[in-house]
Amino acid sequence: MKINQFISLKKYNSFQINAQGRYFVELNKRDDFKTLLHEHGDKYIFPLGEGSNILLVEDEIEALVALVNTKGIQIVHETERYVHVKIEAGEIWDEVVQWAVDREYGGIENLTLIPGKIGAAPIQNIGAYGVELKDSLIACEFIDKSTGLFEEVDNTYCQFAYRDSIFKNELKNKVIVTAITLQLSKEGHHKYNTSYGAISNHLKEHFSNEINLSTIREAVKQIRMSKLPDPKVVGNSGSFFKNPIVDRQQFELIQKQFPDIVHYPVAENKIKLAAGWMIEKLNGKQLTVGGAGVHPKQALVLINKNNATGTDLLQLSQQIQSTVFEHFGVQLETEVNIIDQKYTCQL
Ligand code: EPU
C-alpha cells in the first residue's frame, strides 16, 4: 500500500479547489480497507469517492485521504420479480444506473446523473425526481474503523431520511462504507415513478408518453442537464443546501409574507420549502465572493466561477444563510460536507 504525500486534490473534488492532501492512498481491492486500518489506523483517515459533495476549505488536508476505487457489480440473489445486486464502493453511481437500465433492472433510473461513487450514496441517501436510494437499498456493508471488521446491516439500521442516515449521525466518521446491495425490479414488475411534475411533462412532450426505464432515464438526464451545471465544466457540488423542513405553523407565517413560496407537504405537520426559490427571491443569484458565485439556472447550486478558494465558497454560503434567515427566519443547513480543520480532527 503506497502512501503518497503532498498531492493536489484539484481533480479529486468537483468544486475543483486546489487543496493539497498531506497523505494520499488509493484503495483498489477489498483487502486494502483492512490493510489501511491495520497499518495506518492511527492517522485521521478521510475516505474519498468522487469528491462531489465536499467543500475543501483548508489549503492542506492533514488527514490521510483514501481514494476508494474498489470495483464490482454482482447479482447475489434472483427471483422472478427482482434481483439483488451487490456493488462495491468505488463504482461510479451513474455507471451503475446505466448497467441496471441496460439489463432492464428498475428502481434507480430516476437517480441518473447524480455525481459520486457508490460508497457515498447511502451516507446522504441520495435522491432526485421523486426517488431516493432508501427505496431500493436492502443492505449496506462497511468496515468499522475501530475494529477493522466488515459488517453488513439492513435498510432499517441505516435510519434513512431526507438527505440523512445513521452515517451522518451515530456512525459519523466511525465506519467506511465498502459496498451496498440494491433490490431492483425485473421486466414486468417495474414501478415507474413519473410523479415529479417535470418528468411526466417531459415524457409527453419528447417521448410521445412512452414510459420505460430508458425514456425515464433520458428524460431525467435532459431535465438535469438543462438546470444543473456539469461539474467537469463549472466546479460545483450540486445542491449546496438542503431544502428546509418547517412546522405548518411557521410555514403559514412565512406564506403570509411570501404567498407564492414553493413548498411540499412531507408529513401531517411538516412542510418542505424550496431553498432554491427562497435564495432566488432574495436576489441570491447575483451574489459573489471572490471567484465563487451562484448558478444562474439553480440558486441552490454554488459554483466555482473563477478560481474560487474554499473560503470564497464558504463565505458565500454563509452570506446566503444569513440573508435567508433574516428574511424567512429559516436556517439553511448545508448538504455539502464542509471539510475544514474542525472536521478533519474528528476523523
Ligand atoms: N426554484 C426556483 N429558483 C431556483 C431553483 C429552484 O424558483 O433558483 C424552484 C423551482 O422552480 C421548483 C422548486 O424551486 O419549483 C424546486 O426546484 P428543483 O426541482 O430544481 O429541485 P430542488 O428542490 O431545488 C432537489 C434536490 C436536487 C434534485 C432535485 C430534483 C435537494 C437539496 N436538492 O432540488 O438534488 O436533483 O430536487 O429532484 O433536495 C443534489 O442533492 O445535489 C441535487 C441536485
PDB file of N, CA and C and ligand atoms in Angstrom, residues 127-129 162-163 196 224 227-228 237-239 241-243 262 264 274 276-277 280 285 298-300 335, ligand 1:
ATOM      1  N   GLY A 127     -30.942  11.359  -3.598  1.00  0.00           N
ATOM      2  CA  GLY A 127     -32.316  11.352  -4.082  1.00  0.00           C
ATOM      3  C   GLY A 127     -32.514  12.378  -5.177  1.00  0.00           C
ATOM      4  N   ALA A 128     -33.460  12.129  -6.045  1.00  0.00           N
ATOM      5  CA  ALA A 128     -33.838  13.092  -7.079  1.00  0.00           C
ATOM      6  C   ALA A 128     -35.107  12.613  -7.771  1.00  0.00           C
ATOM      7  N   TYR A 129     -35.885  13.568  -8.228  1.00  0.00           N
ATOM      8  CA  TYR A 129     -37.066  13.284  -9.050  1.00  0.00           C
ATOM      9  C   TYR A 129     -37.978  12.212  -8.463  1.00  0.00           C
ATOM     10  N   TYR A 162     -34.606  12.192   4.641  1.00  0.00           N
ATOM     11  CA  TYR A 162     -34.253  13.125   3.572  1.00  0.00           C
ATOM     12  C   TYR A 162     -32.789  13.573   3.730  1.00  0.00           C
ATOM     13  N   ARG A 163     -31.952  13.192   2.799  1.00  0.00           N
ATOM     14  CA  ARG A 163     -30.521  13.519   2.795  1.00  0.00           C
ATOM     15  C   ARG A 163     -29.852  13.222   4.140  1.00  0.00           C
ATOM     16  N   TYR A 196     -42.987  13.257 -10.327  1.00  0.00           N
ATOM     17  CA  TYR A 196     -42.355  14.571 -10.283  1.00  0.00           C
ATOM     18  C   TYR A 196     -42.748  15.317 -11.560  1.00  0.00           C
ATOM     19  N   ARG A 224     -32.119  17.425 -15.905  1.00  0.00           N
ATOM     20  CA  ARG A 224     -30.976  17.791 -15.064  1.00  0.00           C
ATOM     21  C   ARG A 224     -29.986  18.666 -15.836  1.00  0.00           C
ATOM     22  N   LYS A 227     -30.703  22.297 -16.089  1.00  0.00           N
ATOM     23  CA  LYS A 227     -30.685  23.135 -14.887  1.00  0.00           C
ATOM     24  C   LYS A 227     -29.362  23.136 -14.140  1.00  0.00           C
ATOM     25  N   LEU A 228     -28.702  21.966 -14.162  1.00  0.00           N
ATOM     26  CA  LEU A 228     -27.533  21.822 -13.286  1.00  0.00           C
ATOM     27  C   LEU A 228     -26.246  21.893 -14.093  1.00  0.00           C
ATOM     28  N   SER A 237     -21.023  21.402  -6.566  1.00  0.00           N
ATOM     29  CA  SER A 237     -21.307  20.177  -5.816  1.00  0.00           C
ATOM     30  C   SER A 237     -22.800  19.910  -5.759  1.00  0.00           C
ATOM     31  N   GLY A 238     -23.505  20.233  -6.821  1.00  0.00           N
ATOM     32  CA  GLY A 238     -24.966  20.060  -6.813  1.00  0.00           C
ATOM     33  C   GLY A 238     -25.583  21.001  -5.785  1.00  0.00           C
ATOM     34  N   SER A 239     -26.685  20.586  -5.198  1.00  0.00           N
ATOM     35  CA  SER A 239     -27.337  21.445  -4.200  1.00  0.00           C
ATOM     36  C   SER A 239     -26.391  21.686  -3.028  1.00  0.00           C
ATOM     37  N   PHE A 241     -27.270  23.431  -0.298  1.00  0.00           N
ATOM     38  CA  PHE A 241     -28.067  23.381   0.932  1.00  0.00           C
ATOM     39  C   PHE A 241     -29.158  22.331   0.792  1.00  0.00           C
ATOM     40  N   LYS A 242     -29.662  21.879   1.949  1.00  0.00           N
ATOM     41  CA  LYS A 242     -30.844  21.007   1.937  1.00  0.00           C
ATOM     42  C   LYS A 242     -32.074  21.895   1.841  1.00  0.00           C
ATOM     43  N   ASN A 243     -33.151  21.353   1.321  1.00  0.00           N
ATOM     44  CA  ASN A 243     -34.421  22.071   1.397  1.00  0.00           C
ATOM     45  C   ASN A 243     -34.906  21.984   2.838  1.00  0.00           C
ATOM     46  N   VAL A 262     -42.620  28.250  -2.949  1.00  0.00           N
ATOM     47  CA  VAL A 262     -42.753  26.860  -3.414  1.00  0.00           C
ATOM     48  C   VAL A 262     -42.574  25.933  -2.213  1.00  0.00           C
ATOM     49  N   TYR A 264     -43.790  21.808  -0.317  1.00  0.00           N
ATOM     50  CA  TYR A 264     -44.363  20.467  -0.465  1.00  0.00           C
ATOM     51  C   TYR A 264     -44.643  19.912   0.930  1.00  0.00           C
ATOM     52  N   ALA A 274     -38.736  25.078  -0.863  1.00  0.00           N
ATOM     53  CA  ALA A 274     -37.719  25.030  -1.922  1.00  0.00           C
ATOM     54  C   ALA A 274     -36.682  26.124  -1.656  1.00  0.00           C
ATOM     55  N   GLY A 276     -33.980  26.804  -3.180  1.00  0.00           N
ATOM     56  CA  GLY A 276     -33.559  27.493  -4.405  1.00  0.00           C
ATOM     57  C   GLY A 276     -34.482  28.677  -4.693  1.00  0.00           C
ATOM     58  N   TRP A 277     -35.757  28.459  -4.500  1.00  0.00           N
ATOM     59  CA  TRP A 277     -36.737  29.532  -4.714  1.00  0.00           C
ATOM     60  C   TRP A 277     -36.477  30.672  -3.728  1.00  0.00           C
ATOM     61  N   GLU A 280     -33.375  32.621  -4.684  1.00  0.00           N
ATOM     62  CA  GLU A 280     -33.625  33.439  -5.882  1.00  0.00           C
ATOM     63  C   GLU A 280     -34.479  34.663  -5.531  1.00  0.00           C
ATOM     64  N   LYS A 285     -28.993  35.033  -6.660  1.00  0.00           N
ATOM     65  CA  LYS A 285     -28.250  34.648  -7.868  1.00  0.00           C
ATOM     66  C   LYS A 285     -27.193  35.678  -8.241  1.00  0.00           C
ATOM     67  N   GLN A 298     -30.078  27.718 -11.192  1.00  0.00           N
ATOM     68  CA  GLN A 298     -30.484  26.975  -9.981  1.00  0.00           C
ATOM     69  C   GLN A 298     -29.767  27.598  -8.796  1.00  0.00           C
ATOM     70  N   ALA A 299     -30.512  28.367  -8.008  1.00  0.00           N
ATOM     71  CA  ALA A 299     -29.876  29.136  -6.929  1.00  0.00           C
ATOM     72  C   ALA A 299     -29.382  28.269  -5.778  1.00  0.00           C
ATOM     73  N   LEU A 300     -29.765  26.992  -5.777  1.00  0.00           N
ATOM     74  CA  LEU A 300     -29.313  26.094  -4.707  1.00  0.00           C
ATOM     75  C   LEU A 300     -27.883  25.590  -4.970  1.00  0.00           C
ATOM     76  N   GLU A 335     -25.878  20.886   2.568  1.00  0.00           N
ATOM     77  CA  GLU A 335     -25.963  19.497   2.143  1.00  0.00           C
ATOM     78  C   GLU A 335     -24.551  18.983   1.877  1.00  0.00           C
TER      79      GLU A 335
HETATM   80  N1  EPU B   1     -36.586  27.101  -7.879  1.00  0.00           N
HETATM   81  C1  EPU B   1     -36.567  28.450  -8.135  1.00  0.00           C
HETATM   82  N2  EPU B   1     -35.373  29.048  -8.325  1.00  0.00           N
HETATM   83  C2  EPU B   1     -34.204  28.380  -8.290  1.00  0.00           C
HETATM   84  C3  EPU B   1     -34.221  26.997  -8.043  1.00  0.00           C
HETATM   85  C4  EPU B   1     -35.429  26.365  -7.835  1.00  0.00           C
HETATM   86  O1  EPU B   1     -37.594  29.099  -8.151  1.00  0.00           O
HETATM   87  O2  EPU B   1     -33.159  29.001  -8.492  1.00  0.00           O
HETATM   88  C5  EPU B   1     -37.870  26.421  -7.713  1.00  0.00           C
HETATM   89  C6  EPU B   1     -38.185  25.559  -8.927  1.00  0.00           C
HETATM   90  O3  EPU B   1     -38.815  26.278  -9.935  1.00  0.00           O
HETATM   91  C7  EPU B   1     -39.077  24.497  -8.352  1.00  0.00           C
HETATM   92  C8  EPU B   1     -38.540  24.343  -6.937  1.00  0.00           C
HETATM   93  O4  EPU B   1     -37.793  25.508  -6.628  1.00  0.00           O
HETATM   94  O5  EPU B   1     -40.391  24.966  -8.277  1.00  0.00           O
HETATM   95  C9  EPU B   1     -37.678  23.096  -6.777  1.00  0.00           C
HETATM   96  O6  EPU B   1     -36.597  23.147  -7.705  1.00  0.00           O
HETATM   97  P1  EPU B   1     -35.939  21.839  -8.371  1.00  0.00           P
HETATM   98  O7  EPU B   1     -36.981  20.982  -8.946  1.00  0.00           O
HETATM   99  O8  EPU B   1     -34.838  22.293  -9.232  1.00  0.00           O
HETATM  100  O9  EPU B   1     -35.394  20.995  -7.156  1.00  0.00           O
HETATM  101  P2  EPU B   1     -34.680  21.397  -5.789  1.00  0.00           P
HETATM  102  O10 EPU B   1     -35.640  21.198  -4.683  1.00  0.00           O
HETATM  103  O11 EPU B   1     -34.022  22.735  -5.892  1.00  0.00           O
HETATM  104  C10 EPU B   1     -33.919  18.962  -5.245  1.00  0.00           C
HETATM  105  C11 EPU B   1     -32.650  18.238  -4.891  1.00  0.00           C
HETATM  106  C12 EPU B   1     -31.815  18.017  -6.131  1.00  0.00           C
HETATM  107  C13 EPU B   1     -32.615  17.183  -7.105  1.00  0.00           C
HETATM  108  C14 EPU B   1     -33.920  17.926  -7.441  1.00  0.00           C
HETATM  109  C15 EPU B   1     -34.862  17.104  -8.276  1.00  0.00           C
HETATM  110  C16 EPU B   1     -32.166  18.885  -2.610  1.00  0.00           C
HETATM  111  C17 EPU B   1     -31.302  19.669  -1.697  1.00  0.00           C
HETATM  112  N3  EPU B   1     -31.915  19.017  -3.905  1.00  0.00           N
HETATM  113  O12 EPU B   1     -33.550  20.259  -5.702  1.00  0.00           O
HETATM  114  O13 EPU B   1     -30.681  17.269  -5.754  1.00  0.00           O
HETATM  115  O14 EPU B   1     -31.901  16.963  -8.307  1.00  0.00           O
HETATM  116  O15 EPU B   1     -34.636  18.223  -6.198  1.00  0.00           O
HETATM  117  O16 EPU B   1     -35.388  16.069  -7.515  1.00  0.00           O
HETATM  118  O17 EPU B   1     -33.036  18.162  -2.135  1.00  0.00           O
HETATM  119  C18 EPU B   1     -28.420  17.434  -5.038  1.00  0.00           C
HETATM  120  O18 EPU B   1     -28.771  16.872  -3.994  1.00  0.00           O
HETATM  121  O19 EPU B   1     -27.232  17.793  -5.214  1.00  0.00           O
HETATM  122  C19 EPU B   1     -29.410  17.726  -6.058  1.00  0.00           C
HETATM  123  C20 EPU B   1     -29.100  18.362  -7.177  1.00  0.00           C
END
